[in-house]
Amino acid sequence: MENIAFIGLGNMGGPMAANLVEKGFSVTAFDLSGAVLDKAVAAGCRKAASAEAAIAGADVVVSMLPSGEAVRSLYLGVHGLLQAMGPEVLLIDCSTIAADDARQVIAAAGERGIDALDAPVSGGTAAAAAGTLSFMCGGEAAAVERARPVLAAMGANIFHAGPAGSGQVAKICNNMLLAIHMIGTAEALQLGVDNGLDPNVLSQIMGASSGGNWSLEKYNPYPGVMENVPASRNYEGGFSVALMLKDLGLAMDTAAGSASSTPLGALAKNLYQLHGGDPINSALDFSSIQNLFRRPVGN
Ligand code: NAD
């Protein structure tokens, strides 16, 4: 059985580590938050006092952290974890970060003979809990094959997007498109409602027509159209506006680096900025962008 060190057990990392335990892996956990670590212990992880302690004896190190800065400071530099890892270890970073940050960490790992992957995820907290995440991997094909059994314990789809950093590029392309079709869906639904249509009926019509898309059919942003989506619980839970803004920021930085034209991505980022400027909205699910188009009752 492989020993796994898991670093960063928040909303995503916590349930991912719990799935590894459930599938029979031995997981040693470290997080800066004691409360988060206690939850991990309740899920069957062993608690480590530091990141260095967590990786002692680990075959695989998995990290799920909030930012590129957190990932770089964990692994790089004289006090970085790479200094304490032998070449037999496999490093899998599942955080959503800039592709350049991922490439920097993977290159530094490579210099020490360590196989490393960027493997950001799609699916959110529900898929993390259900073990049905999609992993988008960047790195050597052999490293993806080594990682496959570990990733399969946490997800349903494992894609090899290309060399180091490619997982991050795939992730932000997907989330930029998601933001665009969510906004388009909210705008179209509101146009229909403002002209007397029932959002349920309009959703059925567009879903069976050429306007059909994931936001409309699987994650409808209009309250009351679909059960078990954030729109039907005051936009609570799900994927926050703040996290969508983070991903759109990464998409815009990437587009600037490659001189790519992304006008709809830029507009989507602006609209989410406008909506998320209010701290209450910022914590809501990203489908709450519907509220940007809804008129106050009576108007
Ligand atoms: P979170 O804030 O809930 O969890 C991050 C955890 O990392 C926290 O518990 C924090 O204490 C810990 N941490 C931060 N720096 C650390 C360090 N140096 N050492 C140890 N622990 C440290 O965030 P999350 O929602 O779990 O997201 C994690 C990553 O997954 C992010 O990159 C995010 O963009 C990505 N993601 C999130 C979702 C989602 O729906 N929440 C979906 C897809 C991808």
Tab-separated table of C-alpha atoms and ligand atoms in Angstrom:
chain	number	residue	atom	x	y	z
A	1	MET	CA	0.000	0.000	0.000
A	2	GLU	CA	1.358	3.427	-0.902
A	3	ASN	CA	1.981	6.049	1.745
A	4	ILE	CA	0.573	9.406	0.772
A	5	ALA	CA	1.413	12.799	2.260
A	6	PHE	CA	-1.505	15.187	1.714
A	7	ILE	CA	-0.917	18.914	2.194
A	8	GLY	CA	-3.842	21.366	2.185
A	9	LEU	CA	-7.060	19.664	3.343
A	10	GLY	CA	-9.605	22.453	2.900
A	11	ASN	CA	-12.935	22.293	1.056
A	12	MET	CA	-11.431	20.229	-1.758
A	13	GLY	CA	-8.385	18.549	-0.207
A	14	GLY	CA	-10.327	17.274	2.837
A	15	PRO	CA	-12.789	15.074	0.911
A	16	MET	CA	-10.078	14.050	-1.581
A	17	ALA	CA	-7.887	12.754	1.255
A	18	ALA	CA	-10.910	11.011	2.796
A	19	ASN	CA	-11.465	9.144	-0.486
A	20	LEU	CA	-7.832	8.030	-0.521
A	21	VAL	CA	-8.267	6.619	2.996
A	22	GLU	CA	-11.487	4.891	1.960
A	23	LYS	CA	-9.709	3.253	-1.001
A	24	GLY	CA	-7.051	1.832	1.352
A	25	PHE	CA	-4.183	4.320	1.080
A	26	SER	CA	-2.336	5.372	4.193
A	27	VAL	CA	-2.596	9.169	4.328
A	28	THR	CA	-0.546	11.536	6.485
A	29	ALA	CA	-2.049	15.024	6.503
A	30	PHE	CA	-0.744	18.503	7.114
A	31	ASP	CA	-2.599	21.823	6.980
A	32	LEU	CA	-1.880	25.218	8.527
A	33	SER	CA	-5.332	25.070	10.147
A	34	GLY	CA	-5.723	22.877	13.215
A	35	ALA	CA	-9.507	22.650	12.743
A	36	VAL	CA	-9.039	21.377	9.189
A	37	LEU	CA	-6.490	18.810	10.412
A	38	ASP	CA	-8.884	17.553	13.090
A	39	LYS	CA	-11.496	16.879	10.393
A	40	ALA	CA	-8.895	14.979	8.370
A	41	VAL	CA	-8.065	12.839	11.401
A	42	ALA	CA	-11.771	12.085	11.856
A	43	ALA	CA	-11.773	10.901	8.224
A	44	GLY	CA	-8.948	8.452	8.966
A	45	CYS	CA	-5.802	10.444	8.100
A	46	ARG	CA	-2.746	10.545	10.338
A	47	LYS	CA	-1.879	14.031	11.536
A	48	ALA	CA	1.594	15.485	10.964
A	49	ALA	CA	3.049	18.414	12.898
A	50	SER	CA	4.608	19.981	9.790
A	51	ALA	CA	4.794	19.533	6.030
A	52	GLU	CA	8.309	18.062	6.460
A	53	ALA	CA	6.974	15.532	8.959
A	54	ALA	CA	4.101	14.632	6.621
A	55	ILE	CA	6.401	13.674	3.743
A	56	ALA	CA	8.727	11.458	5.831
A	57	GLY	CA	8.372	7.967	4.329
A	58	ALA	CA	5.845	9.106	1.701
A	59	ASP	CA	5.769	7.488	-1.744
A	60	VAL	CA	3.466	10.180	-3.127
A	61	VAL	CA	3.001	13.813	-2.080
A	62	VAL	CA	-0.327	15.435	-3.012
A	63	SER	CA	-0.976	19.148	-2.462
A	64	MET	CA	-4.221	21.125	-2.766
A	65	LEU	CA	-3.427	24.751	-1.929
A	66	PRO	CA	-5.090	28.108	-2.580
A	67	SER	CA	-2.448	29.878	-4.706
A	68	GLY	CA	0.734	29.664	-6.755
A	69	GLU	CA	2.526	31.563	-4.034
A	70	ALA	CA	1.549	28.899	-1.472
A	71	VAL	CA	2.695	26.098	-3.809
A	72	ARG	CA	6.026	27.756	-4.634
A	73	SER	CA	6.799	28.543	-1.012
A	74	LEU	CA	5.932	24.976	0.029
A	75	TYR	CA	8.214	23.245	-2.476
A	76	LEU	CA	10.934	25.712	-3.563
A	77	GLY	CA	13.883	27.439	-1.914
A	78	VAL	CA	16.325	26.294	0.732
A	79	HIS	CA	13.531	25.443	3.155
A	80	GLY	CA	11.295	23.970	0.437
A	81	LEU	CA	10.002	20.402	0.617
A	82	LEU	CA	11.855	19.359	-2.542
A	83	GLN	CA	15.073	19.517	-0.488
A	84	ALA	CA	13.690	16.790	1.758
A	85	MET	CA	12.356	14.491	-0.993
A	86	GLY	CA	14.194	11.576	-2.533
A	87	PRO	CA	13.975	10.777	-6.265
A	88	GLU	CA	11.603	7.880	-5.569
A	89	VAL	CA	8.798	10.262	-4.542
A	90	LEU	CA	6.012	11.272	-6.946
A	91	LEU	CA	4.701	14.832	-6.516
A	92	ILE	CA	1.147	15.665	-7.613
A	93	ASP	CA	0.013	19.265	-7.191
A	94	CYS	CA	-3.771	19.534	-7.655
A	95	SER	CA	-4.038	23.272	-6.843
A	96	THR	CA	-5.280	25.692	-9.506
A	97	ILE	CA	-2.298	27.988	-10.100
A	98	ALA	CA	-0.542	29.792	-12.969
A	99	ALA	CA	0.951	27.399	-15.524
A	100	ASP	CA	4.328	29.162	-15.098
A	101	ASP	CA	4.316	28.470	-11.344
A	102	ALA	CA	3.542	24.803	-12.049
A	103	ARG	CA	6.358	24.618	-14.629
A	104	GLN	CA	8.802	26.172	-12.135
A	105	VAL	CA	7.988	23.607	-9.428
A	106	ILE	CA	8.036	20.667	-11.863
A	107	ALA	CA	11.381	21.780	-13.344
A	108	ALA	CA	12.916	22.130	-9.860
A	109	ALA	CA	11.602	18.658	-8.983
A	110	GLY	CA	13.072	17.296	-12.227
A	111	GLU	CA	16.504	18.659	-11.291
A	112	ARG	CA	16.380	16.397	-8.233
A	113	GLY	CA	15.151	13.417	-10.297
A	114	ILE	CA	11.640	13.667	-8.846
A	115	ASP	CA	8.624	12.943	-11.085
A	116	ALA	CA	6.071	15.742	-10.720
A	117	LEU	CA	2.723	16.677	-12.242
A	118	ASP	CA	0.327	19.583	-12.219
A	119	ALA	CA	-3.103	17.971	-11.881
A	120	PRO	CA	-5.773	20.627	-11.270
A	121	VAL	CA	-9.329	19.405	-10.969
A	122	SER	CA	-12.762	20.133	-12.311
A	123	GLY	CA	-15.923	19.170	-10.453
A	124	GLY	CA	-15.985	21.200	-7.242
A	125	THR	CA	-16.662	20.106	-3.682
A	126	ALA	CA	-19.519	17.719	-4.561
A	127	ALA	CA	-17.320	15.779	-6.990
A	128	ALA	CA	-14.434	15.865	-4.486
A	129	ALA	CA	-16.723	14.214	-1.912
A	130	ALA	CA	-18.155	11.713	-4.414
A	131	GLY	CA	-14.703	10.815	-5.794
A	132	THR	CA	-15.754	11.834	-9.303
A	133	LEU	CA	-13.342	14.702	-10.016
A	134	SER	CA	-11.754	15.216	-13.437
A	135	PHE	CA	-7.969	15.562	-13.305
A	136	MET	CA	-6.145	17.477	-16.033
A	137	CYS	CA	-2.502	16.461	-15.857
A	138	GLY	CA	0.576	18.223	-17.137
A	139	GLY	CA	3.931	16.422	-17.148
A	140	GLU	CA	5.636	13.306	-18.481
A	141	ALA	CA	3.379	10.449	-19.629
A	142	ALA	CA	5.247	8.023	-17.347
A	143	ALA	CA	4.493	10.231	-14.315
A	144	VAL	CA	0.790	10.308	-15.263
A	145	GLU	CA	0.787	6.487	-15.366
A	146	ARG	CA	2.450	6.362	-11.940
A	147	ALA	CA	-0.159	8.790	-10.586
A	148	ARG	CA	-3.138	7.012	-12.153
A	149	PRO	CA	-4.054	4.675	-9.225
A	150	VAL	CA	-3.900	7.570	-6.749
A	151	LEU	CA	-5.923	9.904	-8.975
A	152	ALA	CA	-8.448	7.138	-9.747
A	153	ALA	CA	-9.177	6.890	-6.011
A	154	MET	CA	-10.320	10.537	-6.072
A	155	GLY	CA	-11.727	10.999	-9.554
A	156	ALA	CA	-13.636	9.564	-12.483
A	157	ASN	CA	-11.659	11.123	-15.360
A	158	ILE	CA	-7.896	11.408	-15.768
A	159	PHE	CA	-6.644	13.378	-18.777
A	160	HIS	CA	-3.051	13.904	-19.883
A	161	ALA	CA	-3.186	17.432	-21.332
A	162	GLY	CA	0.516	17.631	-22.331
A	163	PRO	CA	3.859	18.648	-20.807
A	164	ALA	CA	4.324	20.450	-17.471
A	165	GLY	CA	1.816	23.289	-16.962
A	166	SER	CA	-0.639	21.915	-19.547
A	167	GLY	CA	-3.101	20.771	-16.887
A	168	GLN	CA	-3.328	24.358	-15.650
A	169	VAL	CA	-3.847	25.689	-19.175
A	170	ALA	CA	-6.644	23.155	-19.805
A	171	LYS	CA	-8.277	24.070	-16.503
A	172	ILE	CA	-8.397	27.821	-17.164
A	173	CYS	CA	-9.604	27.322	-20.768
A	174	ASN	CA	-12.473	25.232	-19.391
A	175	ASN	CA	-13.347	27.675	-16.624
A	176	MET	CA	-13.184	30.690	-18.933
A	177	LEU	CA	-15.695	28.946	-21.224
A	178	LEU	CA	-17.821	27.997	-18.208
A	179	ALA	CA	-17.988	31.652	-17.084
A	180	ILE	CA	-18.947	32.770	-20.584
A	181	HIS	CA	-21.775	30.261	-21.046
A	182	MET	CA	-23.050	30.818	-17.500
A	183	ILE	CA	-23.327	34.572	-18.159
A	184	GLY	CA	-24.925	33.994	-21.578
A	185	THR	CA	-27.414	31.582	-20.053
A	186	ALA	CA	-28.362	34.036	-17.265
A	187	GLU	CA	-28.771	36.849	-19.797
A	188	ALA	CA	-30.990	34.784	-22.116
A	189	LEU	CA	-33.167	33.482	-19.266
A	190	GLN	CA	-33.719	37.013	-17.980
A	191	LEU	CA	-34.635	38.295	-21.435
A	192	GLY	CA	-37.294	35.585	-21.620
A	193	VAL	CA	-38.615	36.232	-18.112
A	194	ASP	CA	-38.744	40.012	-18.734
A	195	ASN	CA	-40.929	39.244	-21.742
A	196	GLY	CA	-43.387	37.053	-19.880
A	197	LEU	CA	-41.863	33.582	-20.269
A	198	ASP	CA	-41.711	30.978	-17.522
A	199	PRO	CA	-38.002	30.239	-16.889
A	200	ASN	CA	-38.833	26.507	-16.619
A	201	VAL	CA	-40.493	26.432	-20.027
A	202	LEU	CA	-37.774	28.571	-21.607
A	203	SER	CA	-35.077	26.298	-20.136
A	204	GLN	CA	-36.794	23.247	-21.641
A	205	ILE	CA	-37.071	24.946	-25.038
A	206	MET	CA	-33.445	26.140	-25.130
A	207	GLY	CA	-32.203	22.819	-23.721
A	208	ALA	CA	-33.810	20.985	-26.643
A	209	SER	CA	-32.605	23.631	-29.116
A	210	SER	CA	-29.291	25.054	-30.261
A	211	GLY	CA	-28.916	27.158	-27.088
A	212	GLY	CA	-28.449	24.017	-24.971
A	213	ASN	CA	-25.352	24.050	-22.771
A	214	TRP	CA	-24.026	22.742	-19.413
A	215	SER	CA	-24.955	25.879	-17.402
A	216	LEU	CA	-28.544	25.745	-18.665
A	217	GLU	CA	-29.053	21.982	-18.456
A	218	LYS	CA	-26.953	20.889	-15.465
A	219	TYR	CA	-26.541	24.002	-13.300
A	220	ASN	CA	-29.445	26.284	-14.194
A	221	PRO	CA	-28.863	29.769	-12.684
A	222	TYR	CA	-32.537	30.752	-12.447
A	223	PRO	CA	-34.043	29.996	-8.995
A	224	GLY	CA	-36.644	27.251	-8.965
A	225	VAL	CA	-35.907	25.744	-12.379
A	226	MET	CA	-33.776	22.881	-11.082
A	227	GLU	CA	-33.549	21.090	-7.753
A	228	ASN	CA	-30.197	20.459	-6.068
A	229	VAL	CA	-28.339	23.352	-7.687
A	230	PRO	CA	-27.108	26.492	-5.876
A	231	ALA	CA	-29.754	28.701	-7.585
A	232	SER	CA	-32.415	26.838	-5.618
A	233	ARG	CA	-30.723	27.376	-2.250
A	234	ASN	CA	-29.998	31.108	-2.432
A	235	TYR	CA	-26.775	30.413	-4.348
A	236	GLU	CA	-25.132	28.866	-1.296
A	237	GLY	CA	-22.481	26.127	-1.630
A	238	GLY	CA	-21.001	25.274	-5.007
A	239	PHE	CA	-18.183	27.186	-6.722
A	240	SER	CA	-17.765	30.703	-5.396
A	241	VAL	CA	-17.656	33.920	-7.408
A	242	ALA	CA	-14.274	34.582	-5.720
A	243	LEU	CA	-12.822	31.309	-7.062
A	244	MET	CA	-14.258	31.967	-10.531
A	245	LEU	CA	-12.614	35.390	-10.466
A	246	LYS	CA	-9.312	33.776	-9.483
A	247	ASP	CA	-9.523	31.413	-12.487
A	248	LEU	CA	-10.536	34.215	-14.880
A	249	GLY	CA	-7.546	36.236	-13.626
A	250	LEU	CA	-5.264	33.263	-14.399
A	251	ALA	CA	-6.902	32.958	-17.838
A	252	MET	CA	-6.304	36.646	-18.591
A	253	ASP	CA	-2.648	36.418	-17.433
A	254	THR	CA	-2.150	33.370	-19.641
A	255	ALA	CA	-3.769	35.130	-22.610
A	256	ALA	CA	-1.460	38.121	-22.105
A	257	GLY	CA	1.552	35.777	-22.056
A	258	SER	CA	0.594	34.130	-25.348
A	259	ALA	CA	-0.812	37.325	-26.973
A	260	SER	CA	-4.127	35.481	-27.434
A	261	SER	CA	-7.328	37.372	-28.079
A	262	THR	CA	-9.913	36.583	-25.375
A	263	PRO	CA	-12.533	39.370	-25.549
A	264	LEU	CA	-15.366	37.292	-24.102
A	265	GLY	CA	-13.132	36.025	-21.296
A	266	ALA	CA	-12.189	39.631	-20.483
A	267	LEU	CA	-15.842	40.687	-20.479
A	268	ALA	CA	-16.771	37.702	-18.298
A	269	LYS	CA	-14.042	38.675	-15.827
A	270	ASN	CA	-15.336	42.265	-15.768
A	271	LEU	CA	-18.914	41.155	-15.156
A	272	TYR	CA	-17.842	38.804	-12.355
A	273	GLN	CA	-15.744	41.643	-10.894
A	274	LEU	CA	-18.782	43.924	-10.931
A	275	HIS	CA	-20.957	41.243	-9.322
A	276	GLY	CA	-18.297	40.010	-6.854
A	277	GLY	CA	-17.310	43.516	-5.728
A	278	ASP	CA	-19.939	43.077	-3.035
A	279	PRO	CA	-18.419	40.730	-0.412
A	280	ILE	CA	-21.771	38.961	0.021
A	281	ASN	CA	-21.887	38.095	-3.683
A	282	SER	CA	-18.232	37.111	-3.672
A	283	ALA	CA	-18.964	34.148	-1.390
A	284	LEU	CA	-22.027	33.009	-3.376
A	285	ASP	CA	-21.978	30.352	-6.071
A	286	PHE	CA	-20.918	31.712	-9.486
A	287	SER	CA	-24.405	31.058	-10.955
A	288	SER	CA	-25.554	34.017	-8.793
A	289	ILE	CA	-24.431	36.176	-11.741
A	290	GLN	CA	-28.152	35.769	-12.597
A	291	ASN	CA	-28.803	38.514	-10.001
A	292	LEU	CA	-26.860	41.005	-12.108
A	293	PHE	CA	-29.624	40.740	-14.722
A	294	ARG	CA	-32.708	40.404	-12.496
A	295	ARG	CA	-34.823	43.472	-11.920
A	296	PRO	CA	-36.011	44.442	-8.466
A	297	VAL	CA	-39.570	43.160	-7.917
A	298	GLY	CA	-42.149	45.629	-9.258
A	299	ASN	CA	-39.972	47.036	-12.068
B	1	NAD	P1	-9.532	26.041	0.900
B	1	NAD	O1	-9.140	27.436	1.223
B	1	NAD	O2	-10.795	25.476	1.443
B	1	NAD	O3	-8.348	25.033	1.308
B	1	NAD	C1	-6.982	25.328	1.177
B	1	NAD	C2	-6.289	24.768	2.420
B	1	NAD	O4	-4.871	24.931	2.265
B	1	NAD	C3	-6.677	25.501	3.720
B	1	NAD	O5	-7.164	24.564	4.654
B	1	NAD	C4	-5.367	26.155	4.180
B	1	NAD	O6	-5.237	26.184	5.601
B	1	NAD	C5	-4.346	25.237	3.547
B	1	NAD	N1	-3.016	25.835	3.341
B	1	NAD	C6	-2.710	27.014	2.765
B	1	NAD	N2	-1.368	27.176	2.697
B	1	NAD	C7	-0.821	26.054	3.256
B	1	NAD	C8	0.508	25.604	3.483
B	1	NAD	N3	1.565	26.328	3.133
B	1	NAD	N4	0.688	24.399	4.082
B	1	NAD	C9	-0.383	23.639	4.454
B	1	NAD	N5	-1.660	24.010	4.258
B	1	NAD	C10	-1.880	25.211	3.666
B	1	NAD	O7	-9.523	25.965	-0.723
B	1	NAD	P2	-10.216	24.864	-1.653
B	1	NAD	O8	-11.592	25.304	-2.017
B	1	NAD	O9	-9.992	23.514	-1.048
B	1	NAD	O10	-9.325	25.018	-2.970
B	1	NAD	C11	-8.028	24.454	-3.077
B	1	NAD	C12	-7.583	24.563	-4.524
B	1	NAD	O11	-8.538	23.889	-5.363
B	1	NAD	C13	-7.521	26.017	-5.040
B	1	NAD	O12	-6.360	26.141	-5.848
B	1	NAD	C14	-8.803	26.162	-5.846
B	1	NAD	O13	-8.681	27.127	-6.875
B	1	NAD	C15	-8.972	24.755	-6.409
B	1	NAD	N6	-10.350	24.365	-6.746
B	1	NAD	C16	-11.383	24.626	-5.882
B	1	NAD	C17	-12.678	24.230	-6.232
B	1	NAD	C18	-13.845	24.489	-5.294
B	1	NAD	O14	-14.991	24.318	-5.721
B	1	NAD	N7	-13.620	24.830	-4.038
B	1	NAD	C19	-12.922	23.583	-7.455
B	1	NAD	C20	-11.852	23.300	-8.292
B	1	NAD	C21	-10.561	23.699	-7.925
